[in-house]
mmCIF file of C-alpha atoms in Angstrom:
data_model
loop_
_atom_site.group_PDB
_atom_site.id
_atom_site.type_symbol
_atom_site.label_atom_id
_atom_site.label_comp_id
_atom_site.label_asym_id
_atom_site.label_seq_id
_atom_site.Cartn_x
_atom_site.Cartn_y
_atom_site.Cartn_z
ATOM 1 C CA MET W 1 -69.525 65.790 -56.534
ATOM 2 C CA LEU W 2 -70.716 62.685 -58.369
ATOM 3 C CA TYR W 3 -68.848 59.734 -59.791
ATOM 4 C CA LYS W 4 -70.260 58.500 -63.080
ATOM 5 C CA PHE W 5 -68.702 55.187 -64.122
ATOM 6 C CA LYS W 6 -69.144 54.500 -67.852
ATOM 7 C CA SER W 7 -68.367 51.672 -70.225
ATOM 8 C CA LYS W 8 -69.496 50.376 -73.595
ATOM 9 C CA ALA W 9 -70.325 47.009 -72.012
ATOM 10 C CA ALA W 10 -72.650 48.113 -69.184
ATOM 11 C CA GLY W 11 -75.034 50.812 -68.078
ATOM 12 C CA ASP W 12 -73.669 53.762 -66.140
ATOM 13 C CA VAL W 13 -73.151 53.527 -62.388
ATOM 14 C CA ILE W 14 -73.499 56.782 -60.474
ATOM 15 C CA MET W 15 -72.275 57.327 -56.902
ATOM 16 C CA LEU W 16 -72.347 60.357 -54.668
ATOM 17 C CA GLY W 17 -68.928 61.829 -53.955
ATOM 18 C CA PRO W 18 -68.369 60.441 -50.438
ATOM 19 C CA ASN W 19 -69.393 56.945 -51.541
ATOM 20 C CA GLY W 20 -67.246 57.105 -54.654
ATOM 21 C CA ASP W 21 -64.323 58.364 -52.566
ATOM 22 C CA GLN W 22 -64.798 55.407 -50.200
ATOM 23 C CA VAL W 23 -64.754 52.952 -53.105
ATOM 24 C CA MET W 24 -61.631 54.548 -54.555
ATOM 25 C CA ARG W 25 -59.838 54.213 -51.212
ATOM 26 C CA LEU W 26 -60.998 50.603 -50.842
ATOM 27 C CA VAL W 27 -59.393 49.676 -54.164
ATOM 28 C CA GLY W 28 -56.190 51.506 -53.267
ATOM 29 C CA ARG W 29 -56.654 54.632 -55.338
ATOM 30 C CA GLU W 30 -56.809 58.248 -54.382
ATOM 31 C CA PRO W 31 -60.197 59.821 -55.101
ATOM 32 C CA ALA W 32 -59.998 61.622 -58.421
ATOM 33 C CA GLY W 33 -62.360 63.465 -60.701
ATOM 34 C CA ARG W 34 -61.399 61.285 -63.657
ATOM 35 C CA GLY W 35 -59.892 57.888 -64.114
ATOM 36 C CA ILE W 36 -59.961 54.469 -65.712
ATOM 37 C CA PHE W 37 -60.198 50.862 -64.603
ATOM 38 C CA GLU W 38 -58.202 48.748 -67.046
ATOM 39 C CA VAL W 39 -59.531 45.327 -68.050
ATOM 40 C CA ASP W 40 -56.526 43.461 -66.630
ATOM 41 C CA ASP W 41 -57.048 45.111 -63.219
ATOM 42 C CA MET W 42 -60.727 44.205 -62.926
ATOM 43 C CA PRO W 43 -60.418 40.741 -61.293
ATOM 44 C CA GLY W 44 -58.243 42.247 -58.554
ATOM 45 C CA LEU W 45 -60.643 45.155 -58.068
ATOM 46 C CA ILE W 46 -63.573 42.759 -57.745
ATOM 47 C CA ALA W 47 -61.697 40.627 -55.200
ATOM 48 C CA THR W 48 -60.694 43.699 -53.196
ATOM 49 C CA LEU W 49 -64.256 45.018 -53.064
ATOM 50 C CA GLN W 50 -65.607 41.588 -52.098
ATOM 51 C CA ALA W 51 -63.047 41.323 -49.281
ATOM 52 C CA ALA W 52 -64.045 44.789 -48.068
ATOM 53 C CA VAL W 53 -67.692 43.705 -48.025
ATOM 54 C CA VAL W 54 -66.830 40.625 -45.932
ATOM 55 C CA ALA W 55 -64.850 42.790 -43.497
ATOM 56 C CA ASP W 56 -67.665 45.346 -43.317
ATOM 57 C CA GLU W 57 -70.234 42.645 -42.571
ATOM 58 C CA ALA W 58 -68.004 41.205 -39.851
ATOM 59 C CA ALA W 59 -67.660 44.664 -38.324
ATOM 60 C CA ARG W 60 -71.432 45.156 -38.426
ATOM 61 C CA ARG W 61 -71.869 41.865 -36.562
ATOM 62 C CA GLY W 62 -69.394 43.068 -33.953
ATOM 63 C CA ASP W 63 -66.716 40.497 -34.841
ATOM 64 C CA PRO W 64 -63.609 41.444 -32.800
ATOM 65 C CA SER W 65 -61.309 40.022 -35.506
ATOM 66 C CA ALA W 66 -62.509 42.720 -37.906
ATOM 67 C CA ASP W 67 -60.422 45.558 -36.477
ATOM 68 C CA ASP W 68 -59.180 46.574 -39.929
ATOM 69 C CA ALA W 69 -62.660 46.607 -41.456
ATOM 70 C CA PRO W 70 -63.691 49.633 -43.497
ATOM 71 C CA ALA W 71 -65.950 52.157 -41.847
ATOM 72 C CA ALA W 72 -69.470 50.759 -41.797
ATOM 73 C CA GLY W 73 -71.243 53.344 -43.914
ATOM 74 C CA HIS W 74 -72.119 56.834 -42.903
ATOM 75 C CA GLY W 75 -74.852 56.031 -40.402
ATOM 76 C CA ASP W 76 -77.533 55.864 -43.069
ATOM 77 C CA GLY W 77 -78.186 52.129 -42.753
ATOM 78 C CA VAL W 78 -76.847 51.267 -46.202
ATOM 79 C CA ALA W 79 -74.355 48.410 -46.084
ATOM 80 C CA LEU W 80 -71.164 48.450 -48.107
ATOM 81 C CA ARG W 81 -72.458 45.404 -50.012
ATOM 82 C CA GLN W 82 -75.377 47.492 -51.267
ATOM 83 C CA ARG W 83 -73.145 50.408 -52.209
ATOM 84 C CA VAL W 84 -70.584 48.453 -54.227
ATOM 85 C CA TRP W 85 -72.806 45.777 -55.812
ATOM 86 C CA PRO W 86 -73.635 47.814 -58.962
ATOM 87 C CA LEU W 87 -69.954 48.597 -59.526
ATOM 88 C CA VAL W 88 -68.891 44.981 -58.932
ATOM 89 C CA GLU W 89 -71.463 43.824 -61.485
ATOM 90 C CA MET W 90 -70.229 46.463 -63.913
ATOM 91 C CA LEU W 91 -66.646 45.296 -63.392
ATOM 92 C CA ARG W 92 -67.680 41.686 -64.109
ATOM 93 C CA ARG W 93 -69.526 42.573 -67.301
ATOM 94 C CA CYS W 94 -66.778 44.840 -68.561
ATOM 95 C CA HIS W 95 -64.090 42.269 -67.819
ATOM 96 C CA ALA W 96 -66.046 39.620 -69.737
ATOM 97 C CA ALA W 97 -66.490 42.027 -72.658
ATOM 98 C CA ARG W 98 -62.869 43.261 -72.419
ATOM 99 C CA GLU W 99 -64.017 46.898 -72.101
ATOM 100 C CA VAL W 100 -62.495 49.533 -69.809
ATOM 101 C CA ILE W 101 -64.465 51.603 -67.310
ATOM 102 C CA VAL W 102 -63.905 55.346 -67.175
ATOM 103 C CA TRP W 103 -65.299 57.849 -64.739
ATOM 104 C CA GLY W 104 -65.667 61.527 -64.371
ATOM 105 C CA THR W 105 -67.285 63.808 -61.894
#
């Protein structure tokens, strides 16, 4: 399964299913084949993803205060920061342009 995030204000962002599922869970949503990020929700989504990146980096450094950090990838050496950066940038552009983001599988 693939997630293909689309908007009129930015290029498409494509994620493999497990990575898209992880992002959905990080922002408090159940993984779904279709959905929408509303413009008014985008600042909160960006902040949530940025906080998850900070927690992931703390966990990768072995910080004991990061017990609630998200799982540090799938053993492939790709950091959460790298995985979510394209989507965070898309969220920023779409929020500035007041355009929603939709996705489908």
